[in-house]
Each structure stands twice: as structure tokens, then as C-alpha cells.
Amino acid sequence: MSGIASRRAAEEVVLAGEVRINGKVVESLGTQVDPEHDTVTVRGKRVAVAEHVIYIIMNKPKDYITTAKDEKDRRTVYDLLSIRERVFPIGRLDRNTTGVLLFTNDGFLATKLMHPSSEVKKEYHVSIDHSLDEAHRDKLCKGIYLEEGKTSPAEIVPIPGTKSKEIVVTIHEGRNRQVRRMFEALGYEIVHLNRISYGGLTAAGLAKGKWRFLTNQEIRSLKSLVGQSEGTPSASRAKTSRPAKRPGGQFGNDVKTGKPGKRPNGQFGKDTKTGRPGKRTGKPTGKDVKTGRPGKRDENTKHTVETKARTMRHRRSAGIGH
Ligand code: URA
């Protein structure tokens, strides 16, 4: 959540003895840290959990590189971002690729979105130097061999009226320069490459070089792509409460094992007799999302309203009720 490494890679960093808490090398995984009082360093550099999680969408222009610093002093996408928080891109775009580029400091979500197993859809508008052959289209659809192995099946849809020189390509992976390499492998030169969408989010209304914060709905939709529902861990919660155990099934996977978690009985649980989703009988029993403490049950408190809204959403997504 500090943007240092993925969960798994972080374990390796710990085991390599590169992490210190208050100057002492950490020797075991699962060591607890109090972010308010402990000083954590990785390879001698202090790390901290971001206080505010932010999510940004940019319409990347040509001639900007997706890196924080460039040794050749070329323009970078960070030259376009006027924010104080340190954010990192969710996947990169080549210097000459334009379009949707997301940024965040929510390492948990970013790692999940970029992981091949999440199969997040990326849609590209590709302009090539000569018409796409039907046989080549077939090959691209089925997957072709690149240096590191076969690509997963892609959707390849030529745009009518372009003599098959403009194509919408949808892939579910995010290998380095993947689209360019797919076409180059078959003898095409890419004239222009524009990412139309990432995980369903588009840059509609954003001029080239402009960016904006994602709306809450967009953040929720990204989280839902990786089975992360509200109340699951992200850097925003890390400061105030420990990540809650996530209920499983349609509410997502266990954050530790990656397998569907057990659904607790209770307000979302199954009726123990019938095995069907049970009706909620009691008052909200959830914890306050900010403090992690049991919420007040006063009908007029914000907590109750939030809990109700959350419950309704969960019930809807679980097909309970309607
Ligand atoms: N594929 C590419 O080849 N380049 C990009 O920038 C993104 C996907």
C-alpha cells in the first residue's frame, strides 16, 4: 500500500532482510506495524502509507513517456499532473500511444488490476499501414506467439469504411508493448495507437493532456472488476483500521488466500434451516467504516444510513430481495 511492491513481492523483500521497523530488521512475515508510531524503512528508505487514496484518469497525449524520471530529460506524464500526492500509473502507455491512462496511490487495487489473472479489458483503436488480412485477423483473435509466449485470444474488429486499416482491438492482458508487437509480428506497422478504455473507463470529455479524479462510481466499478467490494482493504482504510475479513462468494475472495471466502451468517448469511439467503431481522450490526468500531444504532446517524445503503447494495448484488 506504500507503492513499494505487490503483496507477494513484499514478502520476499521482508525475507531478504531489507525491511526494518524502528531500525530493527524484520525477521518474520506477518509482523505488525503501528503506522502512527513505528518507522518502517525498506533498503534504508522510509516508507509510509498514503493518507489519501486518489484515483486519476488522464487522456495521455503523444510524446510523453510513462515514467517519473527520464534520463534523457524527455517529457513525462507527470509533467501533466499537478498534484502533490505520489501516484503511479496502472499499466503504462508507450511514448507514442495516446488515450486512457489511470493513476493511483492505492497499491492494492493497482496490483490487482494489473495482474493477468484479473483479465481487465483494455480496448485500443489501432491504425495500421495496410489493410488487415482476414487470415491475420484470425491469428490475432486466436492468439499469436510473441517472445515470451502465446497471447490470449483478442477481439479484433475492423472499423467499417477504413479498408481494414483501422481496427478496435480488445485484450485482457497487459504485456509490454503488446498491441504493437502483435501487429509487428505479422508485418504491420502501427501508424497510431490510442487506448479507448481501461476496465470500461473512457476518457470521454477529456482533451488530450487533461486529467481528472475518478468519480466514486468509477472507483467502485474498478474495484468490482477485481472482486473488491466496499469495505475491502485499500490504503484509505489502512490508517484507521485493520483490513476487515472479507465475506466471500459473490462478495469477493479472501484477501489472503485469493479463494472465495466464507460467508458469515448474519445479515447477509443463509438461513441455517433452508440454506437460502436469510432475511435480515435485526438492526445494522456493521462496523463504522472509518473507525472500525461498532456503529451507533440511532436511526438518524450517518452511520446507520451508510450501513443501510451498503446493505441494500450488497443485497442487490447478491440477488437478495429483487
Ligand atoms: N500496447 C502497446 O503496444 N503499447 C501501448 O502503449 C499499450 C499497449
Tab-separated table of C-alpha atoms and ligand atoms in Angstrom:
chain	number	residue	atom	x	y	z
A	1	MET	CA	0.000	0.000	0.000
A	2	SER	CA	3.027	2.242	0.034
A	3	GLY	CA	3.715	1.524	-3.599
A	4	ILE	CA	6.883	-0.457	-2.863
A	5	ALA	CA	5.878	-3.896	-4.016
A	6	SER	CA	2.979	-6.238	-4.566
A	7	ARG	CA	1.813	-8.297	-1.596
A	8	ARG	CA	3.796	-11.334	-2.730
A	9	ALA	CA	6.909	-9.392	-3.688
A	10	ALA	CA	6.705	-7.605	-0.335
A	11	GLU	CA	7.103	-10.933	1.427
A	12	GLU	CA	10.302	-11.526	-0.496
A	13	VAL	CA	11.560	-8.092	0.429
A	14	VAL	CA	10.893	-8.897	4.091
A	15	LEU	CA	12.538	-12.322	3.858
A	16	ALA	CA	15.576	-10.748	2.211
A	17	GLY	CA	16.047	-8.716	5.385
A	18	GLU	CA	15.517	-5.418	3.599
A	19	VAL	CA	12.779	-4.159	5.884
A	20	ARG	CA	13.400	-2.549	9.252
A	21	ILE	CA	10.943	-1.442	11.888
A	22	ASN	CA	12.389	1.218	14.174
A	23	GLY	CA	15.842	0.267	12.957
A	24	LYS	CA	15.500	-3.466	13.627
A	25	VAL	CA	15.487	-5.909	10.731
A	26	VAL	CA	12.144	-7.696	10.425
A	27	GLU	CA	12.643	-11.415	10.625
A	28	SER	CA	9.188	-12.834	10.239
A	29	LEU	CA	6.292	-12.301	7.906
A	30	GLY	CA	3.127	-11.001	9.484
A	31	THR	CA	4.976	-8.671	11.854
A	32	GLN	CA	2.546	-5.986	12.979
A	33	VAL	CA	3.253	-2.326	12.431
A	34	ASP	CA	1.612	0.664	14.025
A	35	PRO	CA	1.798	3.186	11.177
A	36	GLU	CA	1.327	6.095	13.583
A	37	HIS	CA	4.294	5.272	15.794
A	38	ASP	CA	6.618	2.880	14.003
A	39	THR	CA	9.227	3.917	11.494
A	40	VAL	CA	9.412	1.479	8.624
A	41	THR	CA	12.268	1.528	6.154
A	42	VAL	CA	12.938	-0.531	3.037
A	43	ARG	CA	16.572	-0.616	1.927
A	44	GLY	CA	17.178	2.334	4.208
A	45	LYS	CA	14.374	4.489	2.789
A	46	ARG	CA	11.419	5.411	4.916
A	47	VAL	CA	8.024	4.263	3.678
A	48	ALA	CA	4.583	5.424	4.654
A	49	VAL	CA	1.033	4.503	3.893
A	50	ALA	CA	-0.701	7.119	1.779
A	51	GLU	CA	-3.110	9.182	3.817
A	52	HIS	CA	-5.451	9.913	0.960
A	53	VAL	CA	-6.110	7.430	-1.738
A	54	ILE	CA	-6.649	9.054	-5.068
A	55	TYR	CA	-7.609	7.751	-8.471
A	56	ILE	CA	-6.993	9.676	-11.655
A	57	ILE	CA	-7.778	9.244	-15.320
A	58	MET	CA	-5.697	11.039	-17.934
A	59	ASN	CA	-6.065	11.334	-21.676
A	60	LYS	CA	-2.407	10.853	-22.490
A	61	PRO	CA	-1.067	12.778	-25.460
A	62	LYS	CA	1.688	11.635	-27.811
A	63	ASP	CA	5.319	12.333	-26.961
A	64	TYR	CA	5.035	11.850	-23.217
A	65	ILE	CA	6.604	8.890	-21.508
A	66	THR	CA	5.033	6.956	-18.656
A	67	THR	CA	7.787	7.262	-16.113
A	68	ALA	CA	8.531	9.569	-13.220
A	69	LYS	CA	12.041	10.480	-14.356
A	70	ASP	CA	13.700	10.163	-17.691
A	71	GLU	CA	17.472	10.131	-18.033
A	72	LYS	CA	17.131	11.726	-21.464
A	73	ASP	CA	15.028	14.511	-19.997
A	74	ARG	CA	12.049	13.821	-22.215
A	75	ARG	CA	8.578	14.974	-21.214
A	76	THR	CA	6.793	12.634	-18.845
A	77	VAL	CA	3.142	12.155	-17.937
A	78	TYR	CA	3.988	13.589	-14.512
A	79	ASP	CA	4.644	16.930	-16.186
A	80	LEU	CA	0.920	16.972	-16.890
A	81	LEU	CA	-0.197	16.054	-13.369
A	82	SER	CA	-0.422	18.944	-10.958
A	83	ILE	CA	-0.837	17.088	-7.679
A	84	ARG	CA	1.213	16.727	-4.539
A	85	GLU	CA	0.468	13.061	-3.868
A	86	ARG	CA	2.793	10.444	-5.239
A	87	VAL	CA	0.810	8.284	-7.626
A	88	PHE	CA	1.853	5.591	-10.043
A	89	PRO	CA	0.345	4.516	-13.344
A	90	ILE	CA	-1.884	1.451	-13.560
A	91	GLY	CA	-0.117	-0.032	-16.562
A	92	ARG	CA	1.961	2.012	-18.963
A	93	LEU	CA	1.449	3.524	-22.365
A	94	ASP	CA	4.303	3.872	-24.848
A	95	ARG	CA	5.585	7.309	-25.662
A	96	ASN	CA	3.583	7.494	-28.885
A	97	THR	CA	0.444	5.807	-27.605
A	98	THR	CA	-2.387	8.112	-26.622
A	99	GLY	CA	-5.511	7.650	-24.540
A	100	VAL	CA	-6.684	6.335	-21.205
A	101	LEU	CA	-4.043	6.177	-18.511
A	102	LEU	CA	-5.014	5.623	-14.886
A	103	PHE	CA	-3.017	6.631	-11.821
A	104	THR	CA	-3.426	5.868	-8.152
A	105	ASN	CA	-1.614	5.510	-4.859
A	106	ASP	CA	-3.830	2.541	-3.959
A	107	GLY	CA	-1.229	-0.151	-4.400
A	108	PHE	CA	-3.649	-2.909	-3.525
A	109	LEU	CA	-6.110	-2.080	-6.292
A	110	ALA	CA	-3.398	-1.245	-8.832
A	111	THR	CA	-1.652	-4.569	-8.287
A	112	LYS	CA	-4.908	-6.445	-8.642
A	113	LEU	CA	-5.936	-4.598	-11.800
A	114	MET	CA	-2.578	-5.201	-13.454
A	115	HIS	CA	-2.398	-8.861	-12.530
A	116	PRO	CA	-3.024	-11.043	-15.604
A	117	SER	CA	-5.470	-13.202	-13.649
A	118	SER	CA	-7.825	-10.222	-13.344
A	119	GLU	CA	-8.182	-10.135	-17.142
A	120	VAL	CA	-9.154	-6.488	-17.123
A	121	LYS	CA	-10.275	-5.385	-20.595
A	122	LYS	CA	-8.199	-2.818	-22.469
A	123	GLU	CA	-9.591	-1.507	-25.700
A	124	TYR	CA	-7.421	0.101	-28.382
A	125	HIS	CA	-8.041	1.946	-31.609
A	126	VAL	CA	-5.266	0.771	-33.896
A	127	SER	CA	-4.343	2.388	-37.216
A	128	ILE	CA	-2.079	0.267	-39.385
A	129	ASP	CA	-0.132	0.948	-42.581
A	130	HIS	CA	-2.000	-1.557	-44.786
A	131	SER	CA	-5.259	-3.493	-44.713
A	132	LEU	CA	-5.585	-6.293	-42.206
A	133	ASP	CA	-5.695	-9.688	-43.872
A	134	GLU	CA	-8.582	-11.988	-42.852
A	135	ALA	CA	-6.136	-14.807	-42.059
A	136	HIS	CA	-4.113	-12.448	-39.880
A	137	ARG	CA	-7.239	-11.293	-38.135
A	138	ASP	CA	-7.993	-14.911	-37.326
A	139	LYS	CA	-4.496	-15.421	-35.940
A	140	LEU	CA	-4.731	-12.348	-33.742
A	141	CYS	CA	-8.120	-13.493	-32.470
A	142	LYS	CA	-6.784	-16.892	-31.504
A	143	GLY	CA	-3.525	-15.639	-30.036
A	144	ILE	CA	-0.101	-15.362	-31.584
A	145	TYR	CA	3.370	-16.227	-30.364
A	146	LEU	CA	5.465	-13.390	-29.026
A	147	GLU	CA	8.900	-13.736	-27.456
A	148	GLU	CA	7.520	-14.693	-24.054
A	149	GLY	CA	4.725	-16.973	-25.265
A	150	LYS	CA	1.313	-17.023	-26.847
A	151	THR	CA	-1.047	-14.116	-26.347
A	152	SER	CA	-4.537	-14.782	-25.029
A	153	PRO	CA	-7.370	-14.572	-27.521
A	154	ALA	CA	-8.135	-10.990	-28.511
A	155	GLU	CA	-11.147	-9.341	-30.054
A	156	ILE	CA	-10.250	-7.824	-33.421
A	157	VAL	CA	-12.927	-5.696	-35.059
A	158	PRO	CA	-12.064	-3.731	-38.216
A	159	ILE	CA	-13.851	-0.386	-38.378
A	160	PRO	CA	-16.211	-0.281	-41.387
A	161	GLY	CA	-15.208	2.141	-44.123
A	162	THR	CA	-11.492	2.105	-43.271
A	163	LYS	CA	-10.458	-0.710	-45.645
A	164	SER	CA	-9.489	-2.678	-42.523
A	165	LYS	CA	-6.711	-0.198	-41.764
A	166	GLU	CA	-8.387	0.872	-38.541
A	167	ILE	CA	-9.258	-1.738	-36.014
A	168	VAL	CA	-10.641	-1.923	-32.493
A	169	VAL	CA	-8.572	-4.407	-30.537
A	170	THR	CA	-9.578	-5.661	-27.102
A	171	ILE	CA	-7.076	-7.545	-24.979
A	172	HIS	CA	-7.223	-8.861	-21.438
A	173	GLU	CA	-3.506	-8.855	-20.745
A	174	GLY	CA	-1.034	-6.043	-20.352
A	175	ARG	CA	2.319	-7.194	-21.671
A	176	ASN	CA	4.911	-4.658	-22.601
A	177	ARG	CA	4.105	-3.036	-25.990
A	178	GLN	CA	1.718	-5.881	-26.569
A	179	VAL	CA	-0.506	-4.412	-29.283
A	180	ARG	CA	2.406	-3.073	-31.294
A	181	ARG	CA	4.234	-6.377	-31.075
A	182	MET	CA	1.128	-8.368	-32.068
A	183	PHE	CA	0.777	-6.408	-35.297
A	184	GLU	CA	4.500	-6.123	-35.978
A	185	ALA	CA	4.796	-9.902	-35.697
A	186	LEU	CA	2.507	-10.157	-38.731
A	187	GLY	CA	4.258	-7.471	-40.768
A	188	TYR	CA	2.111	-4.419	-39.994
A	189	GLU	CA	3.352	-1.064	-38.863
A	190	ILE	CA	1.263	0.782	-36.358
A	191	VAL	CA	0.608	4.314	-37.521
A	192	HIS	CA	-1.289	5.305	-34.439
A	193	LEU	CA	-2.363	3.601	-31.235
A	194	ASN	CA	-4.970	5.022	-28.896
A	195	ARG	CA	-6.283	3.331	-25.768
A	196	ILE	CA	-10.040	3.852	-25.828
A	197	SER	CA	-10.796	2.295	-22.463
A	198	TYR	CA	-9.319	0.573	-19.461
A	199	GLY	CA	-11.657	-1.597	-17.411
A	200	GLY	CA	-14.588	0.111	-19.069
A	201	LEU	CA	-13.441	3.659	-18.226
A	202	THR	CA	-13.027	6.043	-21.125
A	203	ALA	CA	-11.519	9.493	-21.481
A	204	ALA	CA	-14.739	10.919	-22.915
A	205	GLY	CA	-14.852	14.652	-22.311
A	206	LEU	CA	-11.140	14.895	-21.504
A	207	ALA	CA	-8.997	16.752	-24.005
A	208	LYS	CA	-5.551	15.318	-24.771
A	209	GLY	CA	-3.190	16.050	-21.895
A	210	LYS	CA	-6.023	16.638	-19.402
A	211	TRP	CA	-6.905	14.566	-16.373
A	212	ARG	CA	-9.495	14.373	-13.633
A	213	PHE	CA	-10.199	12.414	-10.471
A	214	LEU	CA	-12.369	9.340	-10.900
A	215	THR	CA	-15.892	9.533	-9.559
A	216	ASN	CA	-16.918	7.252	-6.684
A	217	GLN	CA	-18.941	5.209	-9.098
A	218	GLU	CA	-15.925	4.728	-11.372
A	219	ILE	CA	-13.785	3.682	-8.408
A	220	ARG	CA	-16.436	1.196	-7.327
A	221	SER	CA	-16.632	-0.185	-10.829
A	222	LEU	CA	-12.836	-0.690	-10.995
A	223	LYS	CA	-12.888	-2.397	-7.610
A	224	SER	CA	-15.700	-4.670	-8.637
A	225	LEU	CA	-13.606	-5.872	-11.601
A	226	VAL	CA	-11.171	-7.448	-9.166
A	227	GLY	CA	-13.756	-8.705	-6.687
A	228	GLN	CA	-13.088	-5.869	-4.291
A	229	SER	CA	-16.281	-4.516	-2.847
A	230	GLU	CA	-16.721	-1.618	-0.472
A	231	GLY	CA	-15.205	-2.279	2.877
A	232	THR	CA	-12.341	-4.347	1.482
A	233	PRO	CA	-8.831	-3.178	2.166
A	234	SER	CA	-7.295	-0.272	0.405
A	235	ALA	CA	-4.800	2.296	1.509
A	236	SER	CA	-7.614	4.609	2.594
A	237	ARG	CA	-8.573	2.244	5.370
A	238	ALA	CA	-5.094	1.273	6.375
A	239	LYS	CA	-4.555	4.239	8.607
A	240	THR	CA	-7.645	3.877	10.698
A	241	SER	CA	-8.455	0.217	10.896
A	242	ARG	CA	-7.097	-3.161	10.037
A	243	PRO	CA	-8.465	-4.635	6.825
A	244	ALA	CA	-11.703	-6.377	7.637
A	245	LYS	CA	-12.091	-10.056	6.888
A	246	ARG	CA	-13.992	-10.147	3.691
A	247	PRO	CA	-17.128	-12.126	3.326
A	248	GLY	CA	-16.781	-14.464	0.391
A	249	GLY	CA	-18.762	-15.788	-2.515
A	250	GLN	CA	-20.300	-13.016	-4.544
A	251	PHE	CA	-18.754	-10.565	-2.131
A	252	GLY	CA	-15.236	-11.363	-3.270
A	253	ASN	CA	-12.286	-13.545	-2.476
A	254	ASP	CA	-10.378	-13.948	0.718
A	255	VAL	CA	-7.642	-11.346	0.630
A	256	LYS	CA	-5.042	-13.778	1.942
A	257	THR	CA	-5.784	-16.954	0.053
A	258	GLY	CA	-7.327	-15.448	-3.069
A	259	LYS	CA	-10.023	-18.124	-2.771
A	260	PRO	CA	-13.704	-17.373	-2.252
A	261	GLY	CA	-14.103	-16.543	1.392
A	262	LYS	CA	-16.615	-17.983	3.802
A	263	ARG	CA	-19.807	-16.034	4.060
A	264	PRO	CA	-20.570	-15.260	7.605
A	265	ASN	CA	-24.128	-15.836	8.654
A	266	GLY	CA	-25.882	-12.781	9.859
A	267	GLN	CA	-27.304	-10.013	7.855
A	268	PHE	CA	-26.098	-11.470	4.557
A	269	GLY	CA	-25.912	-15.081	5.619
A	270	LYS	CA	-28.005	-18.023	4.581
A	271	ASP	CA	-30.933	-19.243	6.587
A	272	THR	CA	-29.446	-22.131	8.547
A	273	LYS	CA	-32.562	-24.228	8.045
A	274	THR	CA	-33.456	-23.600	4.424
A	275	GLY	CA	-29.976	-22.815	3.128
A	276	ARG	CA	-31.490	-19.832	1.304
A	277	PRO	CA	-30.339	-16.271	1.751
A	278	GLY	CA	-31.761	-15.201	5.088
A	279	LYS	CA	-33.850	-12.141	5.748
A	280	ARG	CA	-32.324	-9.503	7.898
A	281	THR	CA	-34.131	-9.312	11.137
A	282	GLY	CA	-32.057	-7.143	13.395
A	283	LYS	CA	-30.711	-3.647	13.191
A	284	PRO	CA	-27.485	-2.897	11.354
A	285	THR	CA	-24.608	-4.626	13.005
A	286	GLY	CA	-21.748	-3.396	10.825
A	287	LYS	CA	-18.693	-1.524	11.950
A	288	ASP	CA	-18.079	2.092	11.254
A	289	VAL	CA	-16.062	2.180	8.041
A	290	LYS	CA	-13.794	4.918	9.358
A	291	THR	CA	-13.186	3.949	12.960
A	292	GLY	CA	-13.636	0.187	12.707
A	293	ARG	CA	-15.756	0.374	15.861
A	294	PRO	CA	-19.324	-0.899	16.136
A	295	GLY	CA	-21.611	1.757	14.758
A	296	LYS	CA	-24.342	3.593	16.601
A	297	ARG	CA	-27.804	2.271	16.021
A	298	ASP	CA	-29.531	5.601	16.180
A	299	GLU	CA	-31.796	5.789	13.116
A	300	ASN	CA	-30.680	9.334	12.477
A	301	THR	CA	-26.922	8.812	12.463
A	302	LYS	CA	-24.951	8.932	9.230
A	303	HIS	CA	-23.562	5.540	10.099
A	304	THR	CA	-26.982	3.943	10.016
A	305	VAL	CA	-27.765	5.492	6.664
A	306	GLU	CA	-24.429	4.358	5.230
A	307	THR	CA	-24.859	0.890	6.603
A	308	LYS	CA	-28.346	0.657	5.151
A	309	ALA	CA	-27.196	1.865	1.773
A	310	ARG	CA	-24.339	-0.620	1.836
A	311	THR	CA	-26.639	-3.396	2.854
A	312	MET	CA	-29.048	-2.594	0.058
A	313	ARG	CA	-26.209	-2.640	-2.441
A	314	HIS	CA	-24.930	-5.957	-1.158
A	315	ARG	CA	-28.428	-7.384	-1.182
A	316	ARG	CA	-28.989	-6.198	-4.721
A	317	SER	CA	-25.684	-7.613	-5.967
A	318	ALA	CA	-26.413	-10.864	-4.155
A	319	GLY	CA	-29.824	-11.075	-5.775
A	320	ILE	CA	-31.495	-10.898	-2.390
A	321	GLY	CA	-34.851	-9.187	-2.390
A	322	HIS	CA	-35.470	-8.386	-6.061
B	1	URA	N1	0.275	-1.918	-26.325
B	1	URA	C1	1.281	-1.265	-26.927
B	1	URA	O1	1.901	-1.775	-27.828
B	1	URA	N2	1.567	-0.042	-26.491
B	1	URA	C2	0.905	0.573	-25.519
B	1	URA	O2	1.210	1.701	-25.174
B	1	URA	C3	-0.132	-0.119	-24.900
B	1	URA	C4	-0.424	-1.380	-25.328
